[in-house]
């Protein structure tokens, strides 16, 4: 019997890799929307997710965007990422600001799987990657989530 202690090949969960690619794409679109220079590193990105598979995807950071497979936040030039419930940040922001309007009304919190924003300002980005996929992919994703076929992190 073989006992594998170390394997240099990184095993990839195809579902979290697919979600990672979707999230990377959403962050790149958010960068464009906010007219960030191509080489600008986002010092801190706040994230709010609604499902644990999103948490796993953010921690593992696997995408198919680069053969060397750097973390998705490195591809997006993000230095630090913190989980924050937007409603907890409300006392510290100008709630008259347009970007907080939908969150105050509770629309984005329930409508998207992932919200992200910079404390420096700009718009609030979102990713809705857990629903609305092609039927064959959606079926597999639903099974993966229901049965917990992904790594779980504390």
Backbone as ProteinMPNN parsed JSONL, in Angstrom:
{"seq_chain_A": "XXXXXXXXXXXXXXXXXXXXXXXXXXXXXXXXXXXXXXXXXXXXXXXXXXXXXXXXXXXXXXXXXXXXXXXXXXXXXXXXXXXXXXXXXXXXXXXXXXXXXXXXXXXXXXXXXXXXXXXXXXXXXXXXXXXXXXXXXXXXXXXXXXXXXXXXXX", "coords_chain_A": {"N_chain_A": [[0.842, -1.175, 0.0], [0.555, 2.22, -0.845], [1.643, 5.202, 0.703], [0.843, 8.402, 0.474], [2.526, 11.233, 1.176], [3.205, 13.707, 0.284], [2.29, 15.542, -2.528], [3.211, 17.116, -5.374], [1.547, 18.11, -7.301], [-1.086, 20.259, -7.582], [-4.274, 19.649, -6.524], [-7.316, 20.284, -8.065], [-10.509, 21.49, -7.541], [-12.997, 21.384, -9.794], [-15.356, 22.863, -9.742], [-14.98, 24.958, -7.823], [-12.854, 26.157, -9.088], [-14.062, 27.054, -11.432], [-15.859, 28.886, -10.323], [-13.98, 30.616, -9.218], [-12.846, 31.7, -11.538], [-15.05, 33.122, -12.487], [-15.377, 34.986, -10.417], [-12.917, 36.336, -10.54], [-13.21, 37.521, -13.05], [-15.396, 39.21, -12.495], [-14.22, 40.96, -10.634], [-12.256, 42.133, -12.236], [-13.897, 43.459, -14.063], [-15.101, 45.265, -12.306], [-12.866, 46.764, -11.619], [-12.395, 48.009, -14.091], [-14.777, 49.466, -14.366], [-14.445, 51.309, -12.316], [-12.358, 52.704, -13.292], [-9.658, 52.106, -12.686], [-6.133, 52.34, -12.846], [-4.143, 50.164, -14.912], [-1.99, 49.045, -13.546], [-2.504, 49.511, -10.901], [-2.534, 48.624, -7.56], [-4.94, 47.306, -5.465], [-5.287, 48.248, -2.216], [-6.893, 47.207, -0.079], [-9.616, 45.027, -0.177], [-12.952, 44.718, 0.477], [-15.138, 42.033, 1.192], [-18.264, 40.35, 0.862], [-19.999, 37.473, 1.217], [-22.484, 34.969, 0.395], [-22.571, 32.242, 0.613], [-20.936, 29.26, 1.665], [-19.31, 27.969, -0.212], [-18.377, 30.014, -1.761], [-16.671, 31.277, 0.02], [-14.692, 29.258, 0.235], [-13.78, 29.284, -2.401], [-12.692, 31.871, -2.527], [-10.622, 31.648, -0.654], [-9.006, 29.538, -1.676], [-8.535, 30.424, -4.292], [-8.208, 29.545, -6.958], [-8.016, 29.659, -10.468], [-8.555, 29.412, -14.025], [-7.01, 31.111, -15.42], [-4.269, 31.49, -15.695], [-1.418, 29.593, -16.488], [0.504, 29.108, -14.508], [-0.936, 29.427, -12.316], [-1.398, 31.538, -10.236], [-2.839, 33.004, -7.258], [-6.248, 34.135, -7.369], [-6.661, 36.73, -6.384], [-4.153, 37.818, -6.583], [-3.868, 37.896, -9.326], [-5.71, 39.882, -9.807], [-4.531, 42.061, -8.696], [-4.843, 42.655, -5.91], [-4.161, 43.415, -2.612], [-4.942, 42.887, 0.138], [-7.681, 41.153, 1.633], [-10.769, 41.397, 3.224], [-13.433, 40.053, 5.109], [-16.517, 41.553, 5.453], [-19.597, 42.47, 6.777], [-21.766, 44.433, 5.023], [-23.787, 45.901, 6.319], [-22.779, 46.288, 8.832], [-20.877, 48.159, 8.37], [-22.242, 50.438, 7.872], [-22.613, 52.509, 9.942], [-20.239, 53.887, 9.656], [-20.08, 55.143, 7.215], [-21.004, 57.563, 4.688], [-24.226, 57.594, 4.31], [-25.763, 58.793, 2.438], [-24.45, 58.566, 0.153], [-24.421, 57.443, -3.17], [-23.569, 54.828, -3.795], [-24.269, 53.251, -1.631], [-26.975, 53.096, -1.582], [-28.596, 50.881, -2.623], [-27.798, 48.841, -0.91], [-28.665, 49.764, 1.563], [-31.349, 49.51, 1.14], [-31.516, 46.815, 1.104], [-31.347, 45.359, -1.224], [-29.052, 44.398, -2.762], [-27.797, 42.663, -0.94], [-29.358, 40.342, -0.761], [-29.633, 39.606, -3.388], [-27.274, 38.921, -4.721], [-24.44, 36.702, -4.933], [-21.9, 37.374, -4.111], [-20.518, 40.295, -2.861], [-18.335, 43.066, -3.286], [-16.047, 45.654, -2.409], [-14.115, 48.677, -2.247], [-12.624, 50.318, 0.523], [-11.665, 52.757, -0.158], [-13.386, 53.953, -1.893], [-15.533, 54.365, -4.801], [-17.535, 52.189, -6.904], [-19.757, 49.499, -5.853], [-18.909, 46.229, -6.323], [-20.177, 43.166, -7.747], [-20.982, 39.673, -7.862], [-22.693, 37.065, -9.295], [-22.623, 34.118, -9.254], [-23.586, 31.604, -8.539], [-25.987, 30.866, -9.56], [-28.066, 30.667, -12.503], [-26.445, 29.521, -14.432], [-25.403, 27.471, -17.272], [-27.616, 24.721, -17.89], [-26.486, 22.054, -17.475], [-24.124, 22.611, -16.058], [-25.147, 24.029, -13.888], [-26.632, 22.05, -12.592], [-24.607, 20.299, -11.644], [-23.208, 22.086, -10.001], [-25.163, 22.71, -8.084], [-25.404, 20.181, -6.869], [-22.81, 19.901, -5.849], [-22.784, 21.959, -3.936], [-24.967, 21.228, -2.287], [-24.187, 18.687, -1.29], [-21.793, 19.306, -0.195], [-19.306, 19.066, -1.517], [-16.659, 20.252, -1.451], [-13.745, 21.912, -0.176], [-13.8, 22.833, 3.254], [-13.396, 25.619, 5.311], [-12.405, 27.0, 8.43]], "CA_chain_A": [[0.0, 0.0, 0.0], [1.298, 3.474, -0.912], [1.226, 6.282, 1.591], [1.245, 9.677, -0.118], [2.735, 12.261, 2.18], [3.261, 14.985, -0.418], [2.097, 15.468, -3.97], [3.474, 18.475, -5.844], [0.464, 18.555, -8.17], [-2.191, 20.848, -6.837], [-5.553, 19.131, -6.962], [-8.236, 21.393, -8.289], [-11.937, 21.22, -7.61], [-13.392, 22.108, -11.008], [-16.429, 23.81, -9.442], [-14.435, 26.169, -7.206], [-12.027, 26.812, -10.108], [-14.986, 27.769, -12.302], [-16.329, 30.054, -9.567], [-12.839, 31.522, -9.118], [-12.743, 32.417, -12.815], [-16.17, 34.076, -12.522], [-15.089, 36.061, -9.461], [-11.815, 37.116, -11.112], [-13.8, 38.321, -14.119], [-16.211, 40.264, -11.878], [-13.322, 41.956, -10.041], [-11.628, 42.87, -13.338], [-14.917, 44.383, -14.569], [-15.235, 46.307, -11.289], [-11.686, 47.629, -11.778], [-12.64, 48.829, -15.29], [-15.877, 50.391, -14.058], [-13.922, 52.357, -11.454], [-11.259, 53.336, -14.034], [-8.384, 51.931, -11.994], [-5.023, 52.107, -13.776], [-3.863, 48.74, -15.089], [-0.989, 48.578, -12.588], [-2.88, 49.939, -9.546], [-2.812, 47.55, -6.599], [-5.995, 47.65, -4.507], [-4.705, 47.92, -0.912], [-7.813, 46.348, 0.673], [-10.907, 44.779, -0.801], [-13.915, 44.136, 1.405], [-16.017, 41.084, 0.523], [-19.418, 39.805, 1.587], [-20.505, 36.343, 0.433], [-23.697, 34.388, 0.956], [-22.509, 30.782, 0.643], [-19.608, 28.814, 2.077], [-18.485, 27.609, -1.365], [-17.718, 31.253, -2.181], [-15.55, 31.425, 0.957], [-13.665, 28.308, -0.202], [-13.238, 29.789, -3.663], [-11.858, 33.039, -2.234], [-9.421, 31.208, 0.057], [-8.142, 28.761, -2.57], [-8.152, 31.358, -5.345], [-7.807, 28.867, -8.192], [-8.721, 29.993, -11.709], [-7.877, 28.844, -15.194], [-6.538, 32.273, -16.159], [-2.819, 31.516, -15.85], [-0.919, 28.233, -16.3], [1.244, 29.016, -13.251], [-2.013, 29.435, -11.334], [-1.348, 32.378, -9.034], [-4.124, 33.226, -6.593], [-7.094, 35.061, -8.128], [-6.475, 38.104, -5.931], [-2.881, 38.289, -7.14], [-4.166, 38.243, -10.72], [-6.502, 41.121, -9.805], [-3.729, 43.082, -8.016], [-5.459, 42.976, -4.624], [-3.196, 43.071, -1.559], [-5.603, 42.325, 1.32], [-9.121, 40.951, 1.498], [-11.416, 41.233, 4.524], [-14.879, 39.822, 5.09], [-17.259, 42.554, 6.223], [-21.015, 42.597, 6.472], [-21.956, 45.853, 4.698], [-24.652, 46.573, 7.283], [-21.936, 46.676, 9.963], [-20.084, 49.316, 7.969], [-23.139, 51.581, 7.694], [-22.38, 53.652, 10.825], [-18.991, 54.564, 9.325], [-20.095, 55.686, 5.857], [-22.008, 58.562, 4.346], [-25.31, 56.79, 3.743], [-26.362, 59.51, 1.316], [-23.653, 58.214, -1.014], [-25.188, 56.632, -4.115], [-23.176, 53.421, -3.824], [-24.862, 52.527, -0.51], [-28.436, 53.152, -1.686], [-29.197, 49.555, -2.761], [-27.523, 48.037, 0.285], [-29.576, 50.242, 2.6], [-32.667, 48.965, 0.83], [-31.433, 45.368, 1.202], [-31.461, 44.704, -2.53], [-27.872, 43.652, -3.173], [-27.443, 41.612, 0.01], [-30.072, 39.098, -1.038], [-29.682, 39.315, -4.814], [-25.994, 38.497, -5.287], [-23.681, 35.723, -4.16], [-20.693, 38.017, -3.605], [-20.359, 41.746, -3.017], [-16.998, 43.501, -2.911], [-15.863, 47.09, -2.565], [-12.903, 49.222, -1.637], [-12.898, 51.4, 1.471], [-11.217, 54.013, -0.764], [-14.491, 54.542, -2.645], [-15.911, 53.706, -6.047], [-18.793, 51.434, -6.892], [-19.767, 48.199, -5.2], [-18.926, 45.167, -7.321], [-20.963, 42.004, -7.374], [-20.861, 38.467, -8.68], [-23.847, 36.204, -9.087], [-22.117, 32.95, -9.968], [-24.16, 30.341, -8.069], [-27.245, 30.586, -10.249], [-28.145, 31.18, -13.863], [-25.46, 28.891, -15.306], [-25.954, 26.502, -18.224], [-28.294, 23.68, -17.103], [-25.627, 20.945, -17.052], [-23.205, 23.132, -15.043], [-25.949, 24.38, -12.713], [-26.977, 20.8, -11.905], [-23.409, 19.848, -10.925], [-22.923, 23.081, -8.958], [-26.152, 22.503, -7.023], [-25.022, 18.949, -6.167], [-21.582, 20.214, -5.111], [-23.148, 22.771, -2.767], [-25.853, 20.453, -1.412], [-23.468, 17.588, -0.646], [-20.567, 19.824, 0.416], [-18.136, 18.507, -2.216], [-15.597, 21.246, -1.577], [-13.054, 22.082, 1.101], [-14.446, 23.745, 4.211], [-12.408, 26.306, 6.132], [-12.934, 27.624, 9.645]], "C_chain_A": [[0.893, 1.245, 0.0], [0.735, 4.482, 0.074], [1.744, 7.581, 1.002], [1.33, 10.727, 0.974], [2.716, 13.641, 1.521], [3.07, 14.717, -1.897], [2.243, 16.885, -4.498], [2.388, 18.999, -6.78], [-0.687, 19.044, -7.317], [-3.501, 20.289, -7.376], [-6.566, 20.265, -6.999], [-9.662, 20.876, -8.321], [-12.463, 22.037, -8.782], [-14.503, 23.119, -10.732], [-15.886, 25.092, -8.809], [-13.505, 26.894, -8.187], [-12.903, 27.616, -11.07], [-15.503, 29.038, -11.603], [-15.212, 31.088, -9.422], [-12.657, 32.341, -10.39], [-13.845, 33.47, -12.927], [-15.893, 35.274, -11.607], [-13.956, 36.943, -9.972], [-12.342, 38.043, -12.199], [-14.626, 39.481, -13.546], [-15.323, 41.359, -11.274], [-12.64, 42.777, -11.132], [-12.635, 43.868, -13.931], [-15.138, 45.539, -13.598], [-14.064, 47.287, -11.388], [-11.881, 48.564, -12.979], [-13.699, 49.885, -15.012], [-15.389, 51.573, -13.217], [-12.679, 53.037, -12.028], [-9.931, 53.273, -13.281], [-7.285, 51.705, -13.026], [-4.65, 50.626, -13.789], [-2.891, 48.19, -14.061], [-1.315, 48.976, -11.147], [-3.207, 48.733, -8.687], [-3.855, 48.047, -5.599], [-5.467, 47.262, -3.126], [-5.578, 46.974, -0.084], [-9.118, 46.236, -0.098], [-11.789, 44.136, 0.261], [-14.827, 43.202, 0.615], [-17.141, 40.666, 1.457], [-19.986, 38.687, 0.706], [-21.674, 35.701, 1.162], [-23.65, 32.872, 1.086], [-21.078, 30.35, 0.935], [-18.717, 28.403, 0.898], [-17.767, 28.848, -1.923], [-16.511, 31.502, -1.279], [-14.392, 30.513, 0.544], [-12.99, 28.805, -1.473], [-12.303, 30.967, -3.419], [-10.557, 32.624, -1.538], [-8.469, 30.47, -0.881], [-7.669, 29.588, -3.752], [-7.723, 30.745, -6.657], [-8.664, 29.355, -9.348], [-8.007, 29.289, -12.849], [-7.217, 29.947, -16.017], [-5.04, 32.275, -16.433], [-2.282, 30.105, -15.605], [-0.108, 28.05, -15.011], [0.312, 29.088, -12.049], [-1.749, 30.257, -10.079], [-2.759, 32.579, -8.492], [-4.933, 34.28, -7.358], [-6.925, 36.499, -7.672], [-5.144, 38.669, -6.396], [-3.074, 38.674, -8.601], [-4.901, 39.577, -10.819], [-5.782, 42.275, -9.105], [-4.415, 43.589, -6.745], [-4.511, 42.502, -3.533], [-3.833, 42.384, -0.356], [-7.094, 42.203, 1.062], [-9.689, 40.693, 2.885], [-12.903, 40.989, 4.32], [-15.534, 40.856, 5.991], [-18.723, 42.498, 5.796], [-21.269, 44.08, 6.216], [-22.826, 46.597, 5.708], [-23.876, 47.0, 8.529], [-21.101, 47.908, 9.643], [-20.938, 50.585, 7.877], [-22.876, 52.75, 8.648], [-21.137, 54.476, 10.452], [-18.982, 55.213, 7.947], [-21.167, 56.766, 5.722], [-23.137, 57.829, 3.623], [-26.067, 57.525, 2.634], [-25.626, 59.187, 0.019], [-24.415, 57.216, -1.878], [-24.842, 55.143, -4.042], [-23.811, 52.601, -2.707], [-26.381, 52.439, -0.604], [-29.07, 51.755, -1.729], [-28.952, 48.686, -1.54], [-28.44, 48.47, 1.424], [-30.979, 49.685, 2.386], [-32.677, 47.434, 0.817], [-31.444, 44.634, -0.123], [-30.248, 43.838, -2.82], [-27.519, 42.517, -2.219], [-28.138, 40.296, -0.305], [-30.011, 38.696, -2.509], [-28.395, 38.769, -5.406], [-25.26, 37.555, -4.343], [-22.445, 36.332, -3.512], [-20.757, 39.507, -3.889], [-18.931, 42.079, -2.626], [-16.867, 44.985, -3.206], [-14.573, 47.507, -1.885], [-13.296, 50.283, -0.627], [-12.439, 52.757, 0.935], [-12.32, 54.694, -1.553], [-14.765, 53.764, -3.916], [-17.201, 52.926, -5.882], [-18.637, 50.141, -6.094], [-19.873, 47.148, -6.299], [-19.746, 43.989, -6.824], [-20.701, 40.856, -8.34], [-22.014, 37.554, -8.309], [-23.575, 34.878, -9.791], [-22.735, 31.623, -9.547], [-25.493, 29.998, -8.715], [-27.197, 31.171, -11.656], [-27.093, 30.617, -14.81], [-26.168, 27.993, -16.32], [-26.531, 25.326, -17.423], [-27.383, 22.548, -16.623], [-24.638, 21.39, -15.971], [-23.97, 23.441, -13.756], [-26.305, 23.134, -11.907], [-25.792, 20.325, -11.062], [-23.056, 20.794, -9.78], [-23.889, 22.917, -7.786], [-25.822, 21.256, -6.2], [-23.785, 19.199, -5.3], [-21.891, 20.987, -3.836], [-23.972, 21.944, -1.776], [-25.099, 19.379, -0.628], [-22.154, 18.027, -0.026], [-19.294, 19.268, -0.197], [-17.089, 19.586, -2.487], [-14.947, 21.366, -0.205], [-13.79, 23.092, 1.976], [-13.362, 24.328, 5.121], [-13.09, 26.97, 7.315], [-12.954, 29.116, 9.462]], "O_chain_A": [[1.866, 1.318, 0.75], [-0.477, 4.598, 0.254], [2.947, 7.838, 1.025], [0.333, 11.064, 1.613], [2.27, 14.62, 2.12], [3.631, 13.768, -2.445], [1.478, 17.768, -4.111], [2.313, 20.203, -7.026], [-1.191, 18.333, -6.448], [-3.801, 20.441, -8.56], [-6.651, 21.085, -6.086], [-9.976, 19.932, -9.046], [-12.381, 23.265, -8.76], [-14.588, 24.136, -11.421], [-16.278, 26.191, -9.202], [-13.38, 28.117, -8.124], [-12.538, 28.72, -11.476], [-15.575, 30.11, -12.203], [-15.462, 32.291, -9.492], [-12.352, 33.532, -10.33], [-13.603, 34.578, -13.405], [-16.142, 36.422, -11.975], [-14.024, 38.166, -9.853], [-11.965, 39.213, -12.262], [-14.562, 40.601, -14.054], [-15.634, 42.545, -11.388], [-12.463, 43.985, -10.977], [-12.267, 44.995, -14.264], [-15.34, 46.675, -14.027], [-14.249, 48.497, -11.257], [-11.576, 49.754, -12.903], [-13.541, 51.05, -15.377], [-15.859, 52.699, -13.383], [-12.028, 53.837, -11.355], [-9.179, 54.247, -13.238], [-7.483, 50.957, -13.983], [-4.823, 49.925, -12.791], [-2.945, 47.006, -13.73], [-0.481, 48.794, -10.259], [-4.057, 47.917, -9.044], [-3.671, 49.085, -4.965], [-5.222, 46.083, -2.872], [-5.066, 46.046, 0.542], [-9.65, 47.225, -0.602], [-11.416, 43.132, 0.868], [-15.243, 43.529, -0.496], [-16.983, 40.635, 2.677], [-20.404, 38.938, -0.424], [-21.839, 35.859, 2.371], [-24.587, 32.271, 1.612], [-20.125, 30.999, 0.503], [-17.492, 28.482, 1.001], [-16.68, 28.737, -2.49], [-15.448, 31.894, -1.759], [-13.241, 30.949, 0.509], [-11.766, 28.75, -1.597], [-11.24, 31.054, -4.033], [-9.502, 33.198, -1.81], [-7.267, 30.738, -0.887], [-6.518, 29.465, -4.171], [-6.953, 31.354, -7.401], [-9.885, 29.454, -9.229], [-6.975, 28.647, -12.65], [-6.898, 29.738, -17.187], [-4.583, 32.995, -17.32], [-2.65, 29.477, -14.612], [-0.044, 26.941, -14.48], [0.719, 28.843, -10.913], [-1.863, 29.737, -8.97], [-3.745, 32.349, -9.192], [-4.362, 35.209, -7.929], [-7.033, 37.412, -8.491], [-5.02, 39.879, -6.584], [-2.509, 39.665, -9.065], [-4.738, 40.313, -11.792], [-6.357, 43.351, -8.938], [-4.549, 44.795, -6.535], [-4.102, 41.342, -3.516], [-3.302, 41.382, 0.123], [-7.693, 43.027, 0.371], [-9.162, 39.871, 3.635], [-13.548, 41.621, 3.482], [-15.152, 41.015, 7.15], [-19.038, 42.48, 4.606], [-21.017, 44.906, 7.094], [-22.628, 47.791, 5.932], [-24.259, 47.954, 9.206], [-20.667, 48.62, 10.549], [-20.398, 51.689, 7.812], [-22.911, 53.898, 8.204], [-20.998, 55.623, 10.878], [-17.966, 55.781, 7.548], [-22.094, 56.862, 6.525], [-23.004, 57.486, 2.448], [-26.918, 56.936, 1.968], [-26.107, 59.492, -1.073], [-24.988, 56.254, -1.366], [-25.717, 54.293, -4.207], [-23.889, 51.377, -2.816], [-27.009, 51.771, 0.217], [-29.984, 51.472, -0.954], [-29.806, 47.879, -1.172], [-28.939, 47.628, 2.171], [-31.705, 49.423, 3.345], [-33.711, 46.821, 0.554], [-31.54, 43.407, -0.147], [-30.4, 42.649, -3.1], [-26.987, 41.497, -2.658], [-27.545, 39.233, -0.127], [-30.31, 37.549, -2.841], [-28.421, 38.202, -6.498], [-25.434, 37.604, -3.125], [-21.992, 35.853, -2.472], [-21.019, 39.926, -5.016], [-18.37, 41.447, -1.731], [-17.491, 45.508, -4.13], [-14.019, 46.781, -1.059], [-14.205, 51.071, -0.885], [-12.78, 53.794, 1.504], [-12.217, 55.882, -1.858], [-14.289, 52.642, -4.087], [-17.865, 52.999, -4.848], [-17.532, 49.749, -5.717], [-20.804, 47.169, -7.104], [-19.976, 43.84, -5.624], [-20.26, 41.052, -9.472], [-22.267, 37.308, -7.13], [-24.212, 34.552, -10.793], [-22.429, 30.598, -10.154], [-26.064, 28.942, -8.438], [-26.391, 32.053, -11.953], [-26.869, 31.177, -15.883], [-27.378, 27.782, -16.238], [-25.983, 24.973, -16.379], [-27.495, 22.121, -15.473], [-24.344, 20.619, -15.057], [-23.491, 23.148, -12.661], [-26.282, 23.162, -10.676], [-25.962, 19.985, -9.891], [-22.649, 20.346, -8.708], [-23.478, 22.978, -6.627], [-25.944, 21.27, -4.975], [-23.727, 18.758, -4.152], [-21.326, 20.704, -2.78], [-23.705, 21.959, -0.574], [-25.346, 19.187, 0.563], [-21.467, 17.221, 0.602], [-18.316, 19.024, 0.509], [-16.689, 19.796, -3.632], [-15.53, 20.97, 0.804], [-14.332, 24.081, 1.482], [-12.515, 23.598, 5.636], [-14.221, 27.443, 7.207], [-13.365, 29.843, 10.367]]}, "name": "protein", "num_of_chains": 1, "seq": "XXXXXXXXXXXXXXXXXXXXXXXXXXXXXXXXXXXXXXXXXXXXXXXXXXXXXXXXXXXXXXXXXXXXXXXXXXXXXXXXXXXXXXXXXXXXXXXXXXXXXXXXXXXXXXXXXXXXXXXXXXXXXXXXXXXXXXXXXXXXXXXXXXXXXXXXXX"}
